[in-house]
Backbone as JSON, one array per atom type, in Angstrom:
{
  "sequence": "MRGMKLAIAALGATALAGCVQEARIAMPADLAAGTERLEVAGMGHGERGDFTLGASQGRFVRQALQTRGHILVHNVGRGGFDIAGPELGGRVTASCGFHESELDAGAVTVSGDRLAYGCEFERDREPLTAQLLLAEVPTSRGLLAGRTRAGELQLGDMRIGIRAIHDMEGGRVPSGTPLGYAFDIDGRQIGAVDLNGGNKTIYAPRAPGTEREAVLMASLALSVFWDPGA",
  "N": [[-16.65, 15.21, -4.78], [-14.11, 12.85, -5.46], [-11.78, 14.07, -4.33], [-12.94, 15.7, -2.36], [-14.16, 13.76, -0.82], [-11.9, 12.41, 0.16], [-10.75, 14.47, 1.64], [-12.66, 14.85, 3.63], [-12.51, 12.36, 4.81], [-9.92, 12.49, 5.82], [-10.16, 14.54, 7.71], [-11.92, 13.29, 9.42], [-10.32, 11.2, 10.26], [-8.39, 12.6, 11.67], [-9.9, 13.67, 13.74], [-10.57, 11.36, 15.07], [-8.21, 10.39, 15.96], [-7.08, 9.27, 18.29], [-8.39, 6.85, 18.52], [-8.06, 5.55, 15.98], [-5.25, 5.38, 15.58], [-4.49, 3.5, 17.4], [-5.09, 1.08, 16.32], [-3.28, -1.36, 15.21], [-1.4, -3.51, 13.02], [-1.52, -7.06, 13.42], [1.3, -8.8, 14.4], [3.61, -11.48, 13.99], [5.49, -12.52, 16.79], [8.2, -13.29, 16.55], [8.88, -12.23, 14.08], [8.55, -9.47, 14.45], [10.58, -9.06, 16.29], [12.81, -9.8, 14.83], [13.16, -8.11, 12.68], [13.93, -4.88, 11.2], [12.53, -1.87, 12.32], [11.14, 0.68, 10.55], [10.16, 4.01, 9.93], [7.88, 5.61, 7.77], [7.56, 8.81, 7.22], [5.39, 11.51, 6.64], [3.86, 10.81, 4.46], [1.2, 10.55, 4.88], [-1.29, 11.91, 4.2], [-2.88, 13.8, 1.54], [-2.2, 14.97, -1.85], [0.36, 15.34, -2.8], [3.81, 15.72, -1.77], [6.58, 15.86, 0.6], [8.56, 13.22, 2.01], [10.09, 11.09, 4.5], [12.3, 8.33, 4.93], [13.91, 6.72, 7.22], [17.2, 7.79, 6.93], [16.84, 8.7, 4.4], [15.49, 10.82, 1.83], [12.48, 11.84, 0.22], [10.0, 12.39, -2.4], [6.5, 12.4, -3.08], [3.62, 11.72, -5.17], [0.16, 11.61, -5.93], [-3.0, 10.79, -7.35], [-6.55, 10.51, -7.57], [-9.59, 9.54, -9.09], [-13.08, 9.48, -9.4], [-15.71, 8.46, -11.42], [-19.15, 8.54, -12.37], [-21.81, 6.79, -13.89], [-25.1, 5.88, -14.85], [-25.51, 3.49, -13.3], [-22.97, 2.58, -13.21], [-19.78, 2.74, -11.81], [-16.61, 4.15, -11.99], [-13.35, 3.86, -10.78], [-10.26, 5.36, -10.89], [-6.73, 5.94, -10.82], [-3.45, 7.35, -10.19], [0.03, 7.44, -9.29], [3.13, 7.85, -7.45], [6.59, 7.68, -6.36], [9.72, 9.21, -5.48], [12.8, 8.65, -4.27], [15.82, 9.19, -2.48], [18.84, 8.09, -1.04], [20.52, 6.32, 1.7], [18.99, 4.08, 2.45], [17.91, 2.69, 0.27], [20.12, 2.46, -1.26], [20.82, 4.51, -3.11], [19.1, 6.28, -5.71], [15.69, 5.72, -6.14], [12.83, 5.34, -8.12], [9.31, 5.2, -8.55], [6.52, 4.45, -10.61], [3.08, 4.37, -10.64], [-0.27, 2.95, -10.94], [-3.88, 2.55, -10.85], [-7.01, 0.82, -11.46], [-10.57, 0.32, -11.43], [-13.9, -0.94, -11.54], [-17.38, -0.7, -10.69], [-20.74, -1.89, -10.21], [-23.28, 0.02, -9.12], [-26.13, -0.16, -7.47], [-27.65, 1.3, -5.62], [-28.63, 0.09, -2.7], [-27.17, -2.15, -3.14], [-23.96, -3.12, -4.13], [-21.95, -4.24, -6.69], [-19.03, -5.86, -7.81], [-17.44, -4.97, -10.84], [-15.11, -4.76, -13.07], [-12.48, -5.97, -11.34], [-10.41, -4.46, -8.8], [-7.19, -3.43, -9.84], [-3.81, -2.84, -9.31], [-0.72, -1.46, -10.1], [2.88, -1.13, -10.31], [5.9, 0.24, -11.68], [9.49, 0.42, -11.66], [12.46, 2.45, -11.29], [16.02, 2.79, -11.07], [18.31, 5.22, -10.29], [17.48, 6.57, -12.59], [17.43, 4.61, -14.53], [15.69, 1.87, -15.98], [14.46, -0.63, -13.77], [14.48, -4.18, -13.41], [11.82, -4.84, -12.3], [8.61, -5.14, -10.82], [5.48, -4.41, -9.41], [2.44, -5.93, -8.61], [-0.91, -5.8, -7.64], [-4.05, -7.01, -6.62], [-7.65, -7.22, -6.32], [-9.11, -9.78, -4.37], [-11.47, -12.36, -4.15], [-13.1, -13.15, -1.09], [-14.1, -14.83, 1.91], [-15.2, -13.8, 4.89], [-16.99, -14.12, 7.0], [-19.06, -11.81, 8.54], [-17.53, -9.88, 7.43], [-17.22, -10.49, 4.81], [-16.08, -10.02, 1.51], [-13.95, -7.68, 0.17], [-10.51, -8.24, -0.29], [-6.93, -8.02, -0.66], [-4.26, -9.11, -2.76], [-1.05, -10.04, -4.09], [2.1, -9.62, -5.83], [5.6, -8.82, -5.76], [8.02, -8.57, -8.15], [11.44, -8.72, -8.37], [14.18, -8.62, -10.16], [15.25, -11.91, -10.35], [13.77, -12.73, -8.22], [10.74, -13.36, -6.5], [8.32, -11.93, -4.48], [5.67, -12.63, -2.41], [2.64, -10.87, -1.73], [0.34, -10.16, 0.74], [-2.75, -9.15, 2.14], [-3.19, -7.74, 5.4], [-5.58, -8.04, 7.79], [-6.01, -8.45, 10.42], [-5.95, -7.17, 13.72], [-3.65, -5.91, 16.18], [-3.7, -7.34, 19.39], [-5.94, -8.88, 19.13], [-8.44, -7.87, 18.39], [-11.59, -7.33, 16.6], [-11.25, -8.16, 13.17], [-10.36, -5.82, 10.55], [-12.39, -4.49, 7.89], [-11.15, -3.6, 5.59], [-7.75, -3.66, 4.31], [-5.28, -3.28, 6.85], [-2.64, -3.31, 6.53], [0.18, -4.94, 4.94], [1.65, -8.16, 4.39], [4.8, -9.68, 3.59], [6.05, -12.35, 1.76], [8.23, -15.14, 1.1], [8.2, -18.13, -0.48], [6.32, -19.08, 1.42], [7.4, -18.16, 3.77], [7.4, -15.55, 6.0], [8.88, -12.45, 5.52], [8.77, -9.78, 6.09], [6.81, -6.74, 6.66], [4.3, -4.17, 6.25], [2.76, -1.57, 7.97], [-0.01, 0.27, 7.42], [-1.74, 1.91, 8.7], [-2.86, 4.97, 10.13], [-1.18, 8.24, 10.27], [1.68, 8.2, 9.8], [3.54, 5.61, 8.23], [4.6, 2.26, 8.96], [7.35, 0.25, 8.46], [8.46, -3.1, 8.51], [11.37, -4.43, 8.04], [13.71, -6.78, 6.59], [16.77, -7.19, 8.38], [19.31, -7.68, 7.31], [21.44, -6.47, 4.73], [20.59, -6.47, 1.23], [18.8, -8.15, -1.47], [16.27, -8.99, -0.54], [15.64, -7.21, 1.55], [15.67, -4.77, 0.12], [13.55, -5.23, -1.66], [11.35, -5.41, 0.1], [11.32, -2.79, 1.14], [10.85, -1.27, -1.21], [8.34, -2.28, -2.06], [6.79, -1.62, 0.17], [6.81, 1.2, 0.17], [5.52, 1.65, -2.26], [2.97, 0.64, -1.67], [2.3, 2.33, 0.38], [1.88, 4.78, -0.87], [-0.38, 4.34, -2.29], [-3.73, 5.11, -2.9], [-6.23, 3.46, -1.87], [-9.26, 2.61, -3.3], [-11.15, 1.12, -1.97], [-10.89, 1.63, 0.69]],
  "CA": [[-16.15, 14.13, -5.41], [-13.09, 12.04, -4.8], [-10.94, 14.91, -3.49], [-13.71, 16.1, -1.18], [-14.33, 12.56, 0.0], [-10.64, 12.15, 0.86], [-10.55, 15.52, 2.63], [-13.55, 14.55, 4.75], [-11.96, 11.2, 5.51], [-8.74, 12.93, 6.56], [-10.63, 15.26, 8.89], [-12.46, 12.31, 10.35], [-9.21, 10.46, 10.85], [-7.76, 13.48, 12.66], [-10.79, 13.78, 14.91], [-10.61, 10.1, 15.8], [-6.83, 9.91, 15.96], [-6.8, 8.44, 19.45], [-8.91, 5.51, 18.27], [-7.51, 4.96, 14.77], [-3.84, 5.11, 15.68], [-4.27, 2.34, 18.25], [-5.33, -0.13, 15.54], [-2.05, -1.76, 14.54], [-1.47, -4.85, 12.47], [-1.02, -8.17, 14.23], [2.62, -9.22, 13.92], [4.24, -12.59, 14.71], [6.49, -12.0, 17.73], [9.56, -13.49, 16.06], [9.12, -11.31, 12.97], [8.74, -8.13, 15.02], [11.89, -9.01, 16.95], [13.89, -10.08, 13.9], [13.21, -7.15, 11.58], [14.17, -3.48, 11.56], [11.32, -1.05, 12.25], [11.42, 1.96, 9.9], [8.96, 4.83, 9.79], [7.7, 6.47, 6.6], [6.93, 10.0, 7.77], [5.03, 12.56, 5.71], [3.07, 10.31, 3.34], [-0.09, 10.16, 5.41], [-2.45, 12.48, 3.5], [-2.58, 14.78, 0.51], [-1.89, 14.5, -3.2], [1.8, 15.42, -3.07], [4.56, 16.24, -0.65], [7.87, 15.27, 0.94], [8.52, 12.2, 3.06], [11.38, 10.54, 4.89], [12.42, 6.93, 5.32], [15.22, 6.71, 7.85], [18.02, 8.92, 6.52], [16.55, 9.0, 3.0], [14.49, 11.86, 1.57], [11.75, 11.57, -1.0], [8.79, 13.11, -2.76], [5.46, 11.53, -3.61], [2.46, 12.34, -5.81], [-0.92, 10.64, -6.2], [-4.3, 11.34, -7.72], [-7.61, 9.52, -7.72], [-10.78, 10.11, -9.69], [-14.24, 8.6, -9.5], [-16.76, 8.91, -12.35], [-20.39, 7.77, -12.21], [-22.87, 6.79, -14.87], [-26.39, 5.56, -14.23], [-25.21, 2.56, -12.2], [-21.59, 2.16, -13.32], [-18.82, 3.61, -11.13], [-15.21, 3.89, -12.32], [-12.3, 4.45, -9.94], [-8.95, 5.29, -11.52], [-5.77, 6.8, -10.15], [-2.04, 7.14, -10.46], [0.89, 8.02, -8.27], [4.49, 7.37, -7.46], [7.51, 8.29, -5.41], [11.13, 9.37, -5.86], [13.51, 8.7, -3.0], [17.27, 9.05, -2.59], [19.5, 7.97, 0.26], [21.19, 5.05, 1.99], [18.08, 2.94, 2.69], [17.77, 1.92, -0.97], [21.4, 2.45, -1.96], [20.81, 5.43, -4.24], [17.82, 6.89, -6.04], [14.7, 4.8, -6.68], [11.6, 6.0, -8.55], [8.21, 4.29, -8.88], [5.34, 4.98, -11.3], [2.03, 3.43, -10.29], [-1.62, 3.3, -11.34], [-4.91, 1.55, -10.55], [-8.34, 1.01, -12.04], [-11.6, -0.53, -10.85], [-15.26, -0.51, -11.84], [-18.42, -1.34, -9.89], [-22.14, -1.62, -10.51], [-23.86, 0.56, -7.89], [-27.59, -0.11, -7.57], [-28.2, 1.8, -4.35], [-28.32, -0.72, -1.52], [-26.31, -3.26, -3.54], [-22.82, -2.78, -4.97], [-21.36, -5.45, -7.24], [-17.79, -5.59, -8.53], [-17.37, -5.19, -12.27], [-13.69, -5.07, -13.23], [-11.89, -5.89, -10.01], [-9.27, -3.56, -8.62], [-5.83, -3.82, -10.22], [-2.84, -1.79, -8.99], [0.6, -1.89, -10.55], [3.98, -0.16, -10.26], [7.19, -0.04, -12.29], [10.52, 1.08, -10.87], [13.75, 2.82, -11.87], [17.11, 3.12, -10.16], [19.19, 6.21, -10.9], [16.89, 6.9, -13.9], [17.5, 3.47, -15.43], [14.64, 0.9, -15.62], [14.77, -1.82, -12.99], [13.69, -5.37, -13.69], [10.99, -4.91, -11.08], [7.22, -4.8, -11.04], [4.54, -4.76, -8.36], [1.06, -6.12, -9.03], [-1.82, -6.06, -6.53], [-5.4, -7.14, -7.15], [-8.71, -7.64, -5.41], [-9.28, -11.23, -4.3], [-12.7, -12.73, -3.43], [-12.82, -13.78, 0.2], [-15.24, -15.01, 2.81], [-14.75, -13.5, 6.25], [-18.18, -13.95, 7.82], [-19.69, -10.51, 8.35], [-16.62, -9.03, 6.68], [-17.03, -11.04, 3.47], [-15.98, -8.97, 0.51], [-12.7, -7.36, -0.49], [-9.17, -8.24, 0.26], [-5.94, -7.75, -1.69], [-3.1, -9.99, -2.8], [-0.25, -9.8, -5.28], [3.5, -9.96, -5.72], [6.63, -7.95, -6.28], [9.13, -9.25, -8.8], [12.67, -7.92, -8.41], [15.13, -9.54, -10.76], [14.76, -13.3, -10.38], [13.08, -13.01, -6.97], [9.33, -13.01, -6.39], [7.85, -11.84, -3.1], [4.21, -12.59, -2.3], [2.04, -9.78, -0.94], [-1.02, -10.49, 1.2], [-3.33, -8.14, 3.03], [-3.36, -8.03, 6.83], [-6.81, -7.47, 8.34], [-6.05, -8.69, 11.87], [-5.39, -6.1, 14.55], [-2.91, -6.25, 17.38], [-4.56, -7.46, 20.56], [-7.04, -9.8, 18.88], [-9.73, -7.24, 18.16], [-12.28, -7.75, 15.39], [-10.49, -7.76, 11.99], [-10.89, -4.71, 9.77], [-12.95, -4.86, 6.6], [-10.16, -3.28, 4.56], [-6.41, -3.97, 4.83], [-4.51, -2.37, 7.7], [-1.26, -3.38, 6.07], [0.49, -6.07, 4.07], [2.77, -9.03, 4.74], [5.63, -10.06, 2.46], [6.45, -13.74, 1.94], [8.98, -15.9, 0.1], [7.99, -19.57, -0.29], [5.58, -19.31, 2.65], [8.13, -17.6, 4.92], [7.21, -14.11, 6.06], [10.16, -11.76, 5.69], [8.56, -8.39, 6.46], [5.43, -6.25, 6.64], [4.12, -2.72, 6.33], [1.55, -1.12, 8.66], [-0.44, 1.48, 6.71], [-2.73, 2.64, 9.49], [-2.39, 6.21, 10.76], [-0.5, 9.21, 9.42], [2.96, 7.64, 9.39], [3.5, 4.18, 7.95], [5.69, 1.54, 9.62], [7.88, -0.88, 7.69], [9.26, -4.09, 9.22], [12.23, -4.88, 6.94], [14.85, -7.64, 6.96], [17.91, -6.41, 8.84], [20.49, -7.91, 6.49], [21.41, -5.83, 3.41], [20.41, -7.41, 0.13], [17.63, -8.03, -2.33], [15.03, -9.13, 0.22], [15.4, -5.94, 2.24], [15.35, -3.79, -0.89], [12.21, -5.52, -2.18], [10.36, -5.04, 1.12], [11.24, -1.33, 1.2], [10.21, -0.78, -2.43], [6.91, -2.65, -2.03], [6.14, -0.88, 1.25], [6.6, 2.57, -0.28], [4.5, 1.61, -3.31], [1.68, 0.43, -1.03], [2.03, 3.5, 1.2], [1.43, 5.88, -1.72], [-1.62, 3.89, -2.93], [-5.05, 5.49, -2.37], [-7.1, 2.32, -2.14], [-10.66, 3.07, -3.38], [-11.99, 0.36, -1.08], [-10.62, 1.99, 2.08]],
  "C": [[-14.99, 13.5, -4.67], [-12.21, 12.88, -3.86], [-11.64, 15.32, -2.23], [-13.88, 14.93, -0.23], [-13.07, 12.28, 0.81], [-10.38, 13.19, 1.93], [-11.4, 15.27, 3.86], [-13.01, 13.38, 5.56], [-10.76, 11.59, 6.35], [-9.13, 13.68, 7.82], [-11.18, 14.3, 9.93], [-11.37, 11.53, 11.05], [-8.51, 11.28, 11.92], [-8.59, 13.55, 13.92], [-10.78, 12.52, 15.75], [-9.21, 9.52, 15.98], [-6.54, 8.98, 17.11], [-7.25, 7.02, 19.25], [-8.18, 4.85, 17.11], [-6.06, 4.55, 14.95], [-3.54, 3.92, 16.57], [-4.42, 1.04, 17.48], [-4.09, -0.46, 14.73], [-2.17, -3.19, 14.05], [-0.94, -5.88, 13.46], [0.27, -8.68, 13.6], [3.1, -10.45, 14.69], [5.38, -12.06, 15.57], [7.91, -12.15, 17.2], [9.89, -12.57, 14.9], [9.36, -9.9, 13.49], [10.12, -8.0, 15.64], [13.04, -9.13, 15.96], [14.0, -9.14, 12.72], [13.52, -5.75, 12.11], [12.89, -2.68, 11.34], [11.69, 0.34, 11.71], [10.12, 2.72, 9.69], [9.0, 5.63, 8.49], [6.9, 7.67, 7.09], [6.65, 11.01, 6.66], [4.18, 12.11, 4.54], [1.65, 9.97, 3.77], [-1.27, 10.64, 4.58], [-1.97, 13.42, 2.4], [-2.15, 14.16, -0.79], [-0.41, 14.55, -3.52], [2.52, 15.96, -1.84], [5.89, 15.53, -0.49], [7.68, 14.2, 2.01], [9.94, 11.76, 3.37], [11.23, 9.06, 5.2], [13.81, 6.78, 5.9], [15.99, 7.96, 7.49], [17.78, 9.33, 5.07], [15.42, 10.01, 2.88], [13.78, 11.56, 0.26], [10.58, 12.51, -1.21], [7.79, 12.11, -3.31], [4.37, 12.36, -4.28], [1.42, 11.24, -6.03], [-2.19, 11.39, -6.53], [-5.29, 10.21, -7.83], [-8.86, 10.22, -8.23], [-11.88, 9.06, -9.74], [-15.24, 9.23, -10.46], [-17.95, 7.97, -12.23], [-21.28, 7.92, -13.42], [-24.17, 6.5, -14.15], [-26.21, 4.59, -13.06], [-23.74, 2.14, -12.21], [-20.67, 3.21, -12.69], [-17.42, 3.18, -11.52], [-14.32, 4.59, -11.31], [-10.97, 4.27, -10.65], [-8.0, 6.21, -10.76], [-4.36, 6.47, -10.55], [-1.23, 7.79, -9.34], [2.3, 7.51, -8.41], [5.33, 8.07, -6.41], [8.9, 8.34, -6.03], [11.9, 9.57, -4.57], [15.01, 8.47, -3.23], [17.87, 8.98, -1.2], [20.01, 6.58, 0.51], [20.25, 3.85, 2.11], [17.92, 2.07, 1.46], [19.02, 2.01, -1.84], [21.45, 3.35, -3.17], [19.43, 6.01, -4.45], [16.89, 5.86, -6.68], [13.41, 5.57, -6.95], [10.57, 4.94, -8.89], [7.1, 5.06, -9.58], [4.23, 3.94, -11.18], [0.67, 3.89, -10.83], [-2.6, 2.2, -10.95], [-6.18, 1.86, -11.33], [-9.29, -0.02, -11.44], [-12.95, -0.03, -11.34], [-16.25, -1.33, -11.02], [-19.79, -1.01, -10.48], [-22.81, -1.22, -9.2], [-25.36, 0.74, -8.09], [-28.2, 0.29, -6.24], [-27.74, 0.96, -3.19], [-27.34, -1.84, -1.84], [-25.21, -2.75, -4.45], [-22.13, -4.07, -5.39], [-20.11, -5.09, -8.02], [-17.96, -5.87, -10.01], [-15.97, -5.66, -12.59], [-13.03, -4.89, -11.87], [-10.68, -4.96, -10.0], [-7.97, -4.21, -9.11], [-4.92, -2.62, -10.0], [-1.47, -2.3, -9.4], [1.61, -0.76, -10.48], [5.17, -0.7, -11.04], [8.23, 0.86, -11.63], [11.75, 1.41, -11.72], [14.76, 3.02, -10.74], [18.06, 4.06, -10.9], [18.81, 6.47, -12.35], [17.04, 5.8, -14.95], [16.44, 2.45, -15.01], [15.19, -0.27, -14.81], [13.93, -2.99, -13.5], [12.85, -5.65, -12.45], [9.57, -4.46, -11.42], [6.39, -5.26, -9.86], [3.15, -4.87, -8.95], [0.23, -6.48, -7.81], [-3.23, -6.09, -7.1], [-6.38, -7.51, -6.05], [-8.89, -9.15, -5.51], [-10.59, -11.52, -3.57], [-12.35, -13.44, -2.13], [-14.11, -13.93, 0.97], [-14.73, -14.86, 4.23], [-15.96, -13.28, 7.16], [-18.85, -12.62, 7.52], [-18.83, -9.58, 7.53], [-16.35, -9.59, 5.29], [-16.97, -9.91, 2.46], [-14.56, -8.85, -0.01], [-11.48, -7.66, 0.36], [-8.22, -8.05, -0.91], [-4.82, -8.78, -1.6], [-2.33, -9.7, -4.08], [1.18, -10.24, -5.08], [4.37, -8.81, -6.22], [7.7, -8.83, -6.89], [10.3, -8.28, -8.86], [13.78, -8.82, -8.91], [14.53, -10.93, -10.86], [13.93, -13.66, -9.15], [11.63, -12.54, -7.03], [8.93, -13.02, -4.92], [6.33, -11.73, -3.11], [3.76, -11.46, -1.39], [0.64, -10.2, -0.54], [-1.48, -9.46, 2.21], [-3.4, -8.65, 4.46], [-4.6, -7.29, 7.31], [-6.85, -7.56, 9.86], [-5.33, -7.59, 12.62], [-4.62, -6.67, 15.73], [-3.88, -6.33, 18.56], [-5.79, -8.31, 20.34], [-8.4, -9.17, 18.7], [-10.33, -7.69, 16.83], [-11.5, -7.28, 14.16], [-11.17, -6.63, 11.24], [-11.44, -5.22, 8.44], [-12.01, -4.6, 5.45], [-8.76, -3.48, 5.15], [-5.85, -2.86, 5.73], [-3.06, -2.3, 7.25], [-1.08, -4.61, 5.2], [1.69, -6.84, 4.61], [3.49, -9.43, 3.46], [6.23, -11.44, 2.72], [7.32, -14.23, 0.79], [8.81, -17.38, 0.43], [7.33, -19.88, 1.06], [6.25, -18.78, 3.9], [7.96, -16.08, 4.92], [8.53, -13.43, 6.37], [9.99, -10.31, 6.12], [7.09, -8.02, 6.39], [5.45, -4.73, 6.6], [2.77, -2.45, 6.98], [1.16, 0.22, 8.07], [-1.41, 2.32, 7.52], [-2.1, 3.88, 10.13], [-1.64, 7.09, 9.78], [0.84, 8.74, 8.92], [2.83, 6.14, 9.21], [4.73, 3.52, 8.59], [6.08, 0.32, 8.8], [8.68, -1.78, 8.63], [10.1, -4.8, 8.15], [13.29, -5.84, 7.43], [16.06, -6.79, 7.33], [19.12, -6.53, 7.9], [20.37, -7.16, 5.16], [21.22, -6.88, 2.32], [19.09, -7.23, -0.56], [16.32, -8.13, -1.56], [14.67, -7.83, 0.93], [14.97, -4.86, 1.23], [13.94, -3.99, -1.41], [11.13, -5.12, -1.18], [10.21, -3.52, 1.2], [10.52, -0.76, -0.03], [8.71, -1.06, -2.42], [6.17, -1.84, -0.98], [5.86, 0.56, 0.84], [5.52, 2.62, -1.36], [3.1, 1.43, -2.71], [1.31, 1.62, -0.14], [1.46, 4.65, 0.38], [0.08, 5.58, -2.37], [-2.84, 4.4, -2.19], [-6.02, 4.4, -2.75], [-8.55, 2.78, -2.17], [-11.59, 2.3, -2.47], [-11.83, 0.73, 0.37], [-11.6, 3.04, 2.57]]
}
């Protein structure tokens, strides 16, 4: 089932590490130069464990379950993280979950209830006025027509758009599932997260403030997500 599928995928990823790790998200040159590159280490595989983000230490947990009827497939899951340290100015906790259903008729799979993923956040055990929402979006990408993801993070009065990145560095053929996500405010990209490989890479605004905090929170929430379409 789902756990076995993920274990097999992890073994496959390890065996093909030389190939997979080379596939990095395409980044605008000015954004790469103007943001701080931070690595999320330790959140690559598994249902729970420790991770680091710069000088901050955290723990994560996630679960995913797939159930099948005659032709109906349900994917549900939950997860979250708890991190403390200077990167987020204290302790931040996230509680997340997703659900999705499909009609699987053998050679043809049709979306039923589209994927929805959401997270709520706390700071120092007090609720934050913050919420992340991500959903499947219909798209047409030629041979890669099918699933992509889009959403937003609201933090206080600020809203940051989230859009999937399928394009790879070097102009290679885009991936069918997201390699990472870009973060935008009013059409201006302020950061990104590369989810490919064992460690995740965050490109965060250098200046302290709400934009940087939002990019870090959203990046960690997307890093802990076991996307059923991946």
